[in-house]
Amino acid sequence: MTLTGVRKAAARSASVLAPAAGAQRATESLSLIEKVVIVTEIMLTYCRVRWNLNRTELPPLLVRLRAGLGSLDGPANDLAGSLADRLGFIVARTLSFLPTDGPCLVNSLVLTSLLARRGIPSRLVIGVQAEPAFAAHAWVEYGHRSVLPTAEIFERLVEL
Amino acid sequence: MPDTDQDQRKSAGSSSVGRDTTFSPKVTEGIGMPLTQSTITPMTMVRVPNHVVSRAFANETVVLNLNTGLYHSLNPTGGRMLEVLGELGSVHAAVDKLAAEYDQTVDSMRQDVYSFCVSLAEQGLVEVYHGHRRVVP
């Protein structure tokens, strides 16, 4: 597959697991081609996020990743929620195979971008745990529900 | 004395406390005006910028600078100082309020607050203004 082909595939990939595809697609298995397309999209987005994270501050980076998305507020719907859940699972699973340390913030930004490309607004939440030891975690929420792994031990610090 | 120089933790990836919503200066960057304790006066104003968020816990206040990705930890006194500074904006008013809260003399509290402001500004956690001129550390 040429680089141009990869780019075209990534551009079309937003149709995979998109709300316009209908409710059935939220649960039925993806074809091999669709799996390749979406994994490619995830990896390209991952590279973009990693590149920008070292050069751009978080708030403007989020704006860039959400380009074209309307308001972050608005009523949640079941279809978008199901798709968000599924995409969250796919992103977490895909990036878990990377040999690099997969920080939660990067995973969250990748998922935020994928969801925004499908017109699904999401919130990036950063939480912290002060005791017994300091820890911080980032995750994505849709409709006030987490679509990436999190834990109740983290107190919400900010929603972006 | 508030403990502000605690370990900074790189980001991993209730929202902010005490943002001043009444102080919205037109900013003119202060050129050649280094920030030290001696440059802070009772007329100095302090603002917690939007990219700084914090949350108070039992034994510390965690502050995150979204622009740098660094976490900072304040002891309870420092956390309360940040909260009051963010609410009031005025260093003078904050000193008076905190002196009353902690049953300290105004002079003693003033030194602590001034030092604290300098530390916070150096970390980018607050913006310091003399009138409409921002003092950049």
mmCIF file of N, CA, C and O in Angstrom, chain A residues 32-110:
data_model
loop_
_atom_site.group_PDB
_atom_site.id
_atom_site.type_symbol
_atom_site.label_atom_id
_atom_site.label_comp_id
_atom_site.label_asym_id
_atom_site.label_seq_id
_atom_site.Cartn_x
_atom_site.Cartn_y
_atom_site.Cartn_z
ATOM 1 N N LEU A 32 -12.138 -7.160 7.759
ATOM 2 C CA LEU A 32 -10.684 -7.035 7.846
ATOM 3 C C LEU A 32 -10.231 -5.681 7.314
ATOM 4 O O LEU A 32 -9.369 -5.020 7.906
ATOM 5 N N ILE A 33 -10.817 -5.291 6.206
ATOM 6 C CA ILE A 33 -10.445 -3.995 5.606
ATOM 7 C C ILE A 33 -10.750 -2.859 6.591
ATOM 8 O O ILE A 33 -9.946 -1.951 6.799
ATOM 9 N N GLU A 34 -11.922 -2.939 7.208
ATOM 10 C CA GLU A 34 -12.296 -1.890 8.152
ATOM 11 C C GLU A 34 -11.360 -1.861 9.349
ATOM 12 O O GLU A 34 -11.009 -0.799 9.867
ATOM 13 N N LYS A 35 -10.931 -3.020 9.783
ATOM 14 C CA LYS A 35 -9.996 -3.072 10.903
ATOM 15 C C LYS A 35 -8.676 -2.425 10.521
ATOM 16 O O LYS A 35 -8.093 -1.660 11.291
ATOM 17 N N VAL A 36 -8.205 -2.747 9.315
ATOM 18 C CA VAL A 36 -6.951 -2.143 8.863
ATOM 19 C C VAL A 36 -7.097 -0.631 8.765
ATOM 20 O O VAL A 36 -6.212 0.131 9.171
ATOM 21 N N VAL A 37 -8.223 -0.196 8.228
ATOM 22 C CA VAL A 37 -8.439 1.244 8.055
ATOM 23 C C VAL A 37 -8.442 1.950 9.398
ATOM 24 O O VAL A 37 -7.797 2.986 9.581
ATOM 25 N N ILE A 38 -9.146 1.394 10.349
ATOM 26 C CA ILE A 38 -9.262 2.116 11.615
ATOM 27 C C ILE A 38 -7.964 2.049 12.409
ATOM 28 O O ILE A 38 -7.596 3.010 13.092
ATOM 29 N N VAL A 39 -7.260 0.938 12.325
ATOM 30 C CA VAL A 39 -5.959 0.873 13.006
ATOM 31 C C VAL A 39 -4.994 1.877 12.377
ATOM 32 O O VAL A 39 -4.218 2.536 13.078
ATOM 33 N N THR A 40 -5.067 2.000 11.062
ATOM 34 C CA THR A 40 -4.217 2.988 10.379
ATOM 35 C C THR A 40 -4.554 4.397 10.856
ATOM 36 O O THR A 40 -3.663 5.215 11.131
ATOM 37 N N GLU A 41 -5.847 4.664 10.958
ATOM 38 C CA GLU A 41 -6.268 5.981 11.434
ATOM 39 C C GLU A 41 -5.752 6.235 12.843
ATOM 40 O O GLU A 41 -5.251 7.319 13.151
ATOM 41 N N ILE A 42 -5.852 5.232 13.690
ATOM 42 C CA ILE A 42 -5.391 5.384 15.067
ATOM 43 C C ILE A 42 -3.895 5.667 15.102
ATOM 44 O O ILE A 42 -3.416 6.554 15.813
ATOM 45 N N MET A 43 -3.135 4.925 14.312
ATOM 46 C CA MET A 43 -1.682 5.089 14.344
ATOM 47 C C MET A 43 -1.269 6.445 13.780
ATOM 48 O O MET A 43 -0.357 7.094 14.305
ATOM 49 N N LEU A 44 -1.929 6.879 12.711
ATOM 50 C CA LEU A 44 -1.596 8.191 12.152
ATOM 51 C C LEU A 44 -1.940 9.296 13.152
ATOM 52 O O LEU A 44 -1.182 10.260 13.323
ATOM 53 N N THR A 45 -3.067 9.138 13.804
ATOM 54 C CA THR A 45 -3.467 10.130 14.805
ATOM 55 C C THR A 45 -2.505 10.109 15.985
ATOM 56 O O THR A 45 -2.149 11.151 16.530
ATOM 57 N N TYR A 46 -2.082 8.931 16.362
ATOM 58 C CA TYR A 46 -1.111 8.788 17.450
ATOM 59 C C TYR A 46 0.175 9.540 17.124
ATOM 60 O O TYR A 46 0.701 10.282 17.961
ATOM 61 N N CYS A 47 0.659 9.356 15.918
ATOM 62 C CA CYS A 47 1.890 10.044 15.513
ATOM 63 C C CYS A 47 1.683 11.558 15.533
ATOM 64 O O CYS A 47 2.555 12.313 15.988
ATOM 65 N N ARG A 48 0.537 11.986 15.070
ATOM 66 C CA ARG A 48 0.240 13.415 15.052
ATOM 67 C C ARG A 48 0.189 13.975 16.481
ATOM 68 O O ARG A 48 0.733 15.041 16.764
ATOM 69 N N VAL A 49 -0.455 13.230 17.364
ATOM 70 C CA VAL A 49 -0.574 13.680 18.747
ATOM 71 C C VAL A 49 0.805 13.745 19.407
ATOM 72 O O VAL A 49 1.149 14.726 20.071
ATOM 73 N N ARG A 50 1.601 12.699 19.234
ATOM 74 C CA ARG A 50 2.928 12.665 19.849
ATOM 75 C C ARG A 50 3.785 13.818 19.324
ATOM 76 O O ARG A 50 4.522 14.459 20.075
ATOM 77 N N TRP A 51 3.694 14.074 18.041
ATOM 78 C CA TRP A 51 4.478 15.163 17.428
ATOM 79 C C TRP A 51 4.072 16.498 18.032
ATOM 80 O O TRP A 51 4.906 17.318 18.402
ATOM 81 N N ASN A 52 2.767 16.729 18.136
ATOM 82 C CA ASN A 52 2.277 18.014 18.592
ATOM 83 C C ASN A 52 2.392 18.200 20.107
ATOM 84 O O ASN A 52 2.534 19.319 20.585
ATOM 85 N N LEU A 53 2.346 17.098 20.839
ATOM 86 C CA LEU A 53 2.353 17.210 22.294
ATOM 87 C C LEU A 53 3.654 17.801 22.808
ATOM 88 O O LEU A 53 3.684 18.454 23.850
ATOM 89 N N ASN A 54 4.745 17.590 22.071
ATOM 90 C CA ASN A 54 6.033 18.135 22.487
ATOM 91 C C ASN A 54 6.216 19.580 22.034
ATOM 92 O O ASN A 54 7.194 20.226 22.399
ATOM 93 N N ARG A 55 5.303 20.055 21.218
ATOM 94 C CA ARG A 55 5.495 21.386 20.618
ATOM 95 C C ARG A 55 4.354 22.343 20.886
ATOM 96 O O ARG A 55 4.480 23.531 20.628
ATOM 97 N N THR A 56 3.256 21.824 21.367
ATOM 98 C CA THR A 56 2.062 22.646 21.544
ATOM 99 C C THR A 56 1.513 22.439 22.942
ATOM 100 O O THR A 56 1.576 21.340 23.489
ATOM 101 N N GLU A 57 0.978 23.500 23.489
ATOM 102 C CA GLU A 57 0.343 23.366 24.787
ATOM 103 C C GLU A 57 -0.971 22.612 24.641
ATOM 104 O O GLU A 57 -1.572 22.576 23.568
ATOM 105 N N LEU A 58 -1.395 22.008 25.743
ATOM 106 C CA LEU A 58 -2.539 21.118 25.678
ATOM 107 C C LEU A 58 -3.832 21.790 25.209
ATOM 108 O O LEU A 58 -4.516 21.247 24.332
ATOM 109 N N PRO A 59 -4.214 22.932 25.785
ATOM 110 C CA PRO A 59 -5.499 23.508 25.354
ATOM 111 C C PRO A 59 -5.581 23.800 23.842
ATOM 112 O O PRO A 59 -6.563 23.385 23.204
ATOM 113 N N PRO A 60 -4.573 24.469 23.245
ATOM 114 C CA PRO A 60 -4.683 24.685 21.798
ATOM 115 C C PRO A 60 -4.580 23.391 20.988
ATOM 116 O O PRO A 60 -5.160 23.295 19.902
ATOM 117 N N LEU A 61 -3.892 22.399 21.514
ATOM 118 C CA LEU A 61 -3.813 21.121 20.809
ATOM 119 C C LEU A 61 -5.194 20.479 20.761
ATOM 120 O O LEU A 61 -5.607 19.934 19.725
ATOM 121 N N LEU A 62 -5.912 20.552 21.844
ATOM 122 C CA LEU A 62 -7.266 20.006 21.869
ATOM 123 C C LEU A 62 -8.159 20.724 20.862
ATOM 124 O O LEU A 62 -8.974 20.089 20.184
ATOM 125 N N VAL A 63 -8.011 22.021 20.776
ATOM 126 C CA VAL A 63 -8.800 22.787 19.806
ATOM 127 C C VAL A 63 -8.519 22.282 18.397
ATOM 128 O O VAL A 63 -9.424 22.095 17.578
ATOM 129 N N ARG A 64 -7.241 22.041 18.145
ATOM 130 C CA ARG A 64 -6.851 21.566 16.819
ATOM 131 C C ARG A 64 -7.414 20.179 16.536
ATOM 132 O O ARG A 64 -7.914 19.889 15.440
ATOM 133 N N LEU A 65 -7.355 19.305 17.516
ATOM 134 C CA LEU A 65 -7.852 17.942 17.327
ATOM 135 C C LEU A 65 -9.365 17.911 17.160
ATOM 136 O O LEU A 65 -9.916 16.988 16.563
ATOM 137 N N ARG A 66 -10.026 18.913 17.708
ATOM 138 C CA ARG A 66 -11.492 18.955 17.626
ATOM 139 C C ARG A 66 -11.968 19.849 16.482
ATOM 140 O O ARG A 66 -13.151 20.194 16.434
ATOM 141 N N ALA A 67 -11.081 20.224 15.588
ATOM 142 C CA ALA A 67 -11.439 21.137 14.507
ATOM 143 C C ALA A 67 -12.638 20.606 13.729
ATOM 144 O O ALA A 67 -12.701 19.435 13.361
ATOM 145 N N GLY A 68 -13.589 21.478 13.505
ATOM 146 C CA GLY A 68 -14.770 21.085 12.752
ATOM 147 C C GLY A 68 -15.896 20.579 13.620
ATOM 148 O O GLY A 68 -17.025 20.404 13.143
ATOM 149 N N LEU A 69 -15.581 20.318 14.884
ATOM 150 C CA LEU A 69 -16.622 19.836 15.782
ATOM 151 C C LEU A 69 -17.388 21.022 16.330
ATOM 152 O O LEU A 69 -16.824 22.066 16.597
ATOM 153 N N GLY A 70 -18.672 20.883 16.495
ATOM 154 C CA GLY A 70 -19.472 21.965 17.042
ATOM 155 C C GLY A 70 -19.323 22.045 18.535
ATOM 156 O O GLY A 70 -18.256 21.849 19.090
ATOM 157 N N SER A 71 -20.400 22.293 19.203
ATOM 158 C CA SER A 71 -20.374 22.460 20.639
ATOM 159 C C SER A 71 -20.051 21.139 21.333
ATOM 160 O O SER A 71 -20.427 20.062 20.862
ATOM 161 N N LEU A 72 -19.339 21.255 22.455
ATOM 162 C CA LEU A 72 -19.049 20.065 23.250
ATOM 163 C C LEU A 72 -20.238 19.681 24.127
ATOM 164 O O LEU A 72 -20.272 18.593 24.694
ATOM 165 N N ASP A 73 -21.158 20.608 24.239
ATOM 166 C CA ASP A 73 -22.321 20.345 25.067
ATOM 167 C C ASP A 73 -23.448 19.805 24.201
ATOM 168 O O ASP A 73 -23.330 19.682 22.995
ATOM 169 N N GLY A 74 -24.535 19.539 24.786
ATOM 170 C CA GLY A 74 -25.643 18.994 24.031
ATOM 171 C C GLY A 74 -26.007 17.624 24.539
ATOM 172 O O GLY A 74 -25.213 16.963 25.214
ATOM 173 N N PRO A 75 -27.224 17.201 24.250
ATOM 174 C CA PRO A 75 -27.686 15.917 24.795
ATOM 175 C C PRO A 75 -26.924 14.748 24.189
ATOM 176 O O PRO A 75 -26.640 14.711 23.001
ATOM 177 N N ALA A 76 -26.606 13.799 25.037
ATOM 178 C CA ALA A 76 -25.944 12.587 24.566
ATOM 179 C C ALA A 76 -26.990 11.665 23.944
ATOM 180 O O ALA A 76 -28.164 11.710 24.315
ATOM 181 N N ASN A 77 -26.576 10.878 22.972
ATOM 182 C CA ASN A 77 -27.506 9.889 22.430
ATOM 183 C C ASN A 77 -26.871 8.513 22.481
ATOM 184 O O ASN A 77 -25.643 8.378 22.524
ATOM 185 N N ASP A 78 -27.722 7.499 22.496
ATOM 186 C CA ASP A 78 -27.246 6.135 22.723
ATOM 187 C C ASP A 78 -26.311 5.661 21.625
ATOM 188 O O ASP A 78 -25.319 4.967 21.906
ATOM 189 N N LEU A 79 -26.614 6.026 20.381
ATOM 190 C CA LEU A 79 -25.787 5.563 19.264
ATOM 191 C C LEU A 79 -24.375 6.109 19.389
ATOM 192 O O LEU A 79 -23.397 5.363 19.316
ATOM 193 N N ALA A 80 -24.284 7.417 19.595
ATOM 194 C CA ALA A 80 -22.957 8.022 19.742
ATOM 195 C C ALA A 80 -22.245 7.439 20.961
ATOM 196 O O ALA A 80 -21.032 7.213 20.937
ATOM 197 N N GLY A 81 -22.989 7.187 22.003
ATOM 198 C CA GLY A 81 -22.393 6.593 23.203
ATOM 199 C C GLY A 81 -21.826 5.221 22.934
ATOM 200 O O GLY A 81 -20.725 4.877 23.368
ATOM 201 N N SER A 82 -22.584 4.417 22.201
ATOM 202 C CA SER A 82 -22.111 3.066 21.864
ATOM 203 C C SER A 82 -20.866 3.124 20.991
ATOM 204 O O SER A 82 -19.914 2.353 21.186
ATOM 205 N N LEU A 83 -20.892 4.027 20.033
ATOM 206 C CA LEU A 83 -19.721 4.173 19.160
ATOM 207 C C LEU A 83 -18.516 4.674 19.939
ATOM 208 O O LEU A 83 -17.388 4.220 19.718
ATOM 209 N N ALA A 84 -18.762 5.601 20.856
ATOM 210 C CA ALA A 84 -17.666 6.121 21.672
ATOM 211 C C ALA A 84 -17.057 5.017 22.528
ATOM 212 O O ALA A 84 -15.837 4.905 22.653
ATOM 213 N N ASP A 85 -17.930 4.201 23.096
ATOM 214 C CA ASP A 85 -17.439 3.065 23.896
ATOM 215 C C ASP A 85 -16.566 2.148 23.045
ATOM 216 O O ASP A 85 -15.484 1.723 23.451
ATOM 217 N N ARG A 86 -17.061 1.853 21.860
ATOM 218 C CA ARG A 86 -16.352 0.889 21.015
ATOM 219 C C ARG A 86 -15.030 1.459 20.530
ATOM 220 O O ARG A 86 -14.004 0.772 20.544
ATOM 221 N N LEU A 87 -15.076 2.711 20.124
ATOM 222 C CA LEU A 87 -13.832 3.351 19.684
ATOM 223 C C LEU A 87 -12.838 3.461 20.838
ATOM 224 O O LEU A 87 -11.634 3.293 20.651
ATOM 225 N N GLY A 88 -13.339 3.733 22.029
ATOM 226 C CA GLY A 88 -12.455 3.796 23.191
ATOM 227 C C GLY A 88 -11.755 2.469 23.423
ATOM 228 O O GLY A 88 -10.547 2.410 23.680
ATOM 229 N N PHE A 89 -12.519 1.398 23.284
ATOM 230 C CA PHE A 89 -11.940 0.064 23.461
ATOM 231 C C PHE A 89 -10.890 -0.210 22.385
ATOM 232 O O PHE A 89 -9.800 -0.709 22.672
ATOM 233 N N ILE A 90 -11.225 0.143 21.146
ATOM 234 C CA ILE A 90 -10.304 -0.133 20.033
ATOM 235 C C ILE A 90 -9.025 0.684 20.180
ATOM 236 O O ILE A 90 -7.916 0.182 19.968
ATOM 237 N N VAL A 91 -9.161 1.947 20.554
ATOM 238 C CA VAL A 91 -7.978 2.798 20.724
ATOM 239 C C VAL A 91 -7.085 2.259 21.832
ATOM 240 O O VAL A 91 -5.872 2.116 21.666
ATOM 241 N N ALA A 92 -7.688 1.947 22.966
ATOM 242 C CA ALA A 92 -6.898 1.456 24.103
ATOM 243 C C ALA A 92 -6.206 0.145 23.745
ATOM 244 O O ALA A 92 -5.029 -0.065 24.062
ATOM 245 N N ARG A 93 -6.927 -0.716 23.069
ATOM 246 C CA ARG A 93 -6.360 -2.012 22.709
ATOM 247 C C ARG A 93 -5.265 -1.860 21.652
ATOM 248 O O ARG A 93 -4.212 -2.494 21.748
ATOM 249 N N THR A 94 -5.497 -1.031 20.662
ATOM 250 C CA THR A 94 -4.515 -0.847 19.589
ATOM 251 C C THR A 94 -3.233 -0.251 20.147
ATOM 252 O O THR A 94 -2.129 -0.728 19.852
ATOM 253 N N LEU A 95 -3.357 0.782 20.952
ATOM 254 C CA LEU A 95 -2.160 1.463 21.446
ATOM 255 C C LEU A 95 -1.454 0.664 22.531
ATOM 256 O O LEU A 95 -0.282 0.922 22.830
ATOM 257 N N SER A 96 -2.134 -0.314 23.109
ATOM 258 C CA SER A 96 -1.486 -1.133 24.135
ATOM 259 C C SER A 96 -0.416 -2.028 23.538
ATOM 260 O O SER A 96 0.464 -2.519 24.252
ATOM 261 N N PHE A 97 -0.477 -2.237 22.212
ATOM 262 C CA PHE A 97 0.505 -3.088 21.572
ATOM 263 C C PHE A 97 1.784 -2.340 21.214
ATOM 264 O O PHE A 97 2.750 -2.941 20.780
ATOM 265 N N LEU A 98 1.770 -1.034 21.380
ATOM 266 C CA LEU A 98 2.966 -0.275 21.056
ATOM 267 C C LEU A 98 4.056 -0.582 22.074
ATOM 268 O O LEU A 98 3.767 -0.697 23.266
ATOM 269 N N PRO A 99 5.283 -0.650 21.612
ATOM 270 C CA PRO A 99 6.368 -0.937 22.553
ATOM 271 C C PRO A 99 6.672 0.223 23.479
ATOM 272 O O PRO A 99 7.292 0.063 24.506
ATOM 273 N N THR A 100 6.232 1.434 23.091
ATOM 274 C CA THR A 100 6.498 2.592 23.928
ATOM 275 C C THR A 100 5.528 2.624 25.106
ATOM 276 O O THR A 100 4.489 1.974 25.083
ATOM 277 N N ASP A 101 5.898 3.382 26.102
ATOM 278 C CA ASP A 101 5.000 3.601 27.236
ATOM 279 C C ASP A 101 3.800 4.403 26.749
ATOM 280 O O ASP A 101 3.954 5.469 26.193
ATOM 281 N N GLY A 102 2.620 3.847 26.877
ATOM 282 C CA GLY A 102 1.433 4.511 26.351
ATOM 283 C C GLY A 102 0.755 5.366 27.391
ATOM 284 O O GLY A 102 -0.139 4.910 28.101
ATOM 285 N N PRO A 103 1.137 6.622 27.495
ATOM 286 C CA PRO A 103 0.522 7.440 28.533
ATOM 287 C C PRO A 103 -0.952 7.670 28.259
ATOM 288 O O PRO A 103 -1.373 7.765 27.101
ATOM 289 N N CYS A 104 -1.689 7.765 29.333
ATOM 290 C CA CYS A 104 -3.134 7.920 29.231
ATOM 291 C C CYS A 104 -3.494 9.199 28.497
ATOM 292 O O CYS A 104 -4.518 9.256 27.799
ATOM 293 N N LEU A 105 -2.679 10.234 28.633
ATOM 294 C CA LEU A 105 -3.001 11.494 27.987
ATOM 295 C C LEU A 105 -2.968 11.341 26.469
ATOM 296 O O LEU A 105 -3.857 11.832 25.767
ATOM 297 N N VAL A 106 -1.965 10.633 25.978
ATOM 298 C CA VAL A 106 -1.875 10.427 24.537
ATOM 299 C C VAL A 106 -3.059 9.611 24.045
ATOM 300 O O VAL A 106 -3.693 9.948 23.035
ATOM 301 N N ASN A 107 -3.380 8.551 24.758
ATOM 302 C CA ASN A 107 -4.537 7.729 24.371
ATOM 303 C C ASN A 107 -5.806 8.576 24.345
ATOM 304 O O ASN A 107 -6.639 8.442 23.438
ATOM 305 N N SER A 108 -5.945 9.420 25.336
ATOM 306 C CA SER A 108 -7.140 10.257 25.419
ATOM 307 C C SER A 108 -7.206 11.238 24.257
ATOM 308 O O SER A 108 -8.280 11.480 23.690
ATOM 309 N N LEU A 109 -6.076 11.806 23.901
ATOM 310 C CA LEU A 109 -6.068 12.754 22.787
ATOM 311 C C LEU A 109 -6.358 12.054 21.461
ATOM 312 O O LEU A 109 -7.056 12.604 20.604
ATOM 313 N N VAL A 110 -5.830 10.858 21.300
ATOM 314 C CA VAL A 110 -6.107 10.092 20.075
ATOM 315 C C VAL A 110 -7.601 9.815 19.965
ATOM 316 O O VAL A 110 -8.217 10.025 18.911
#
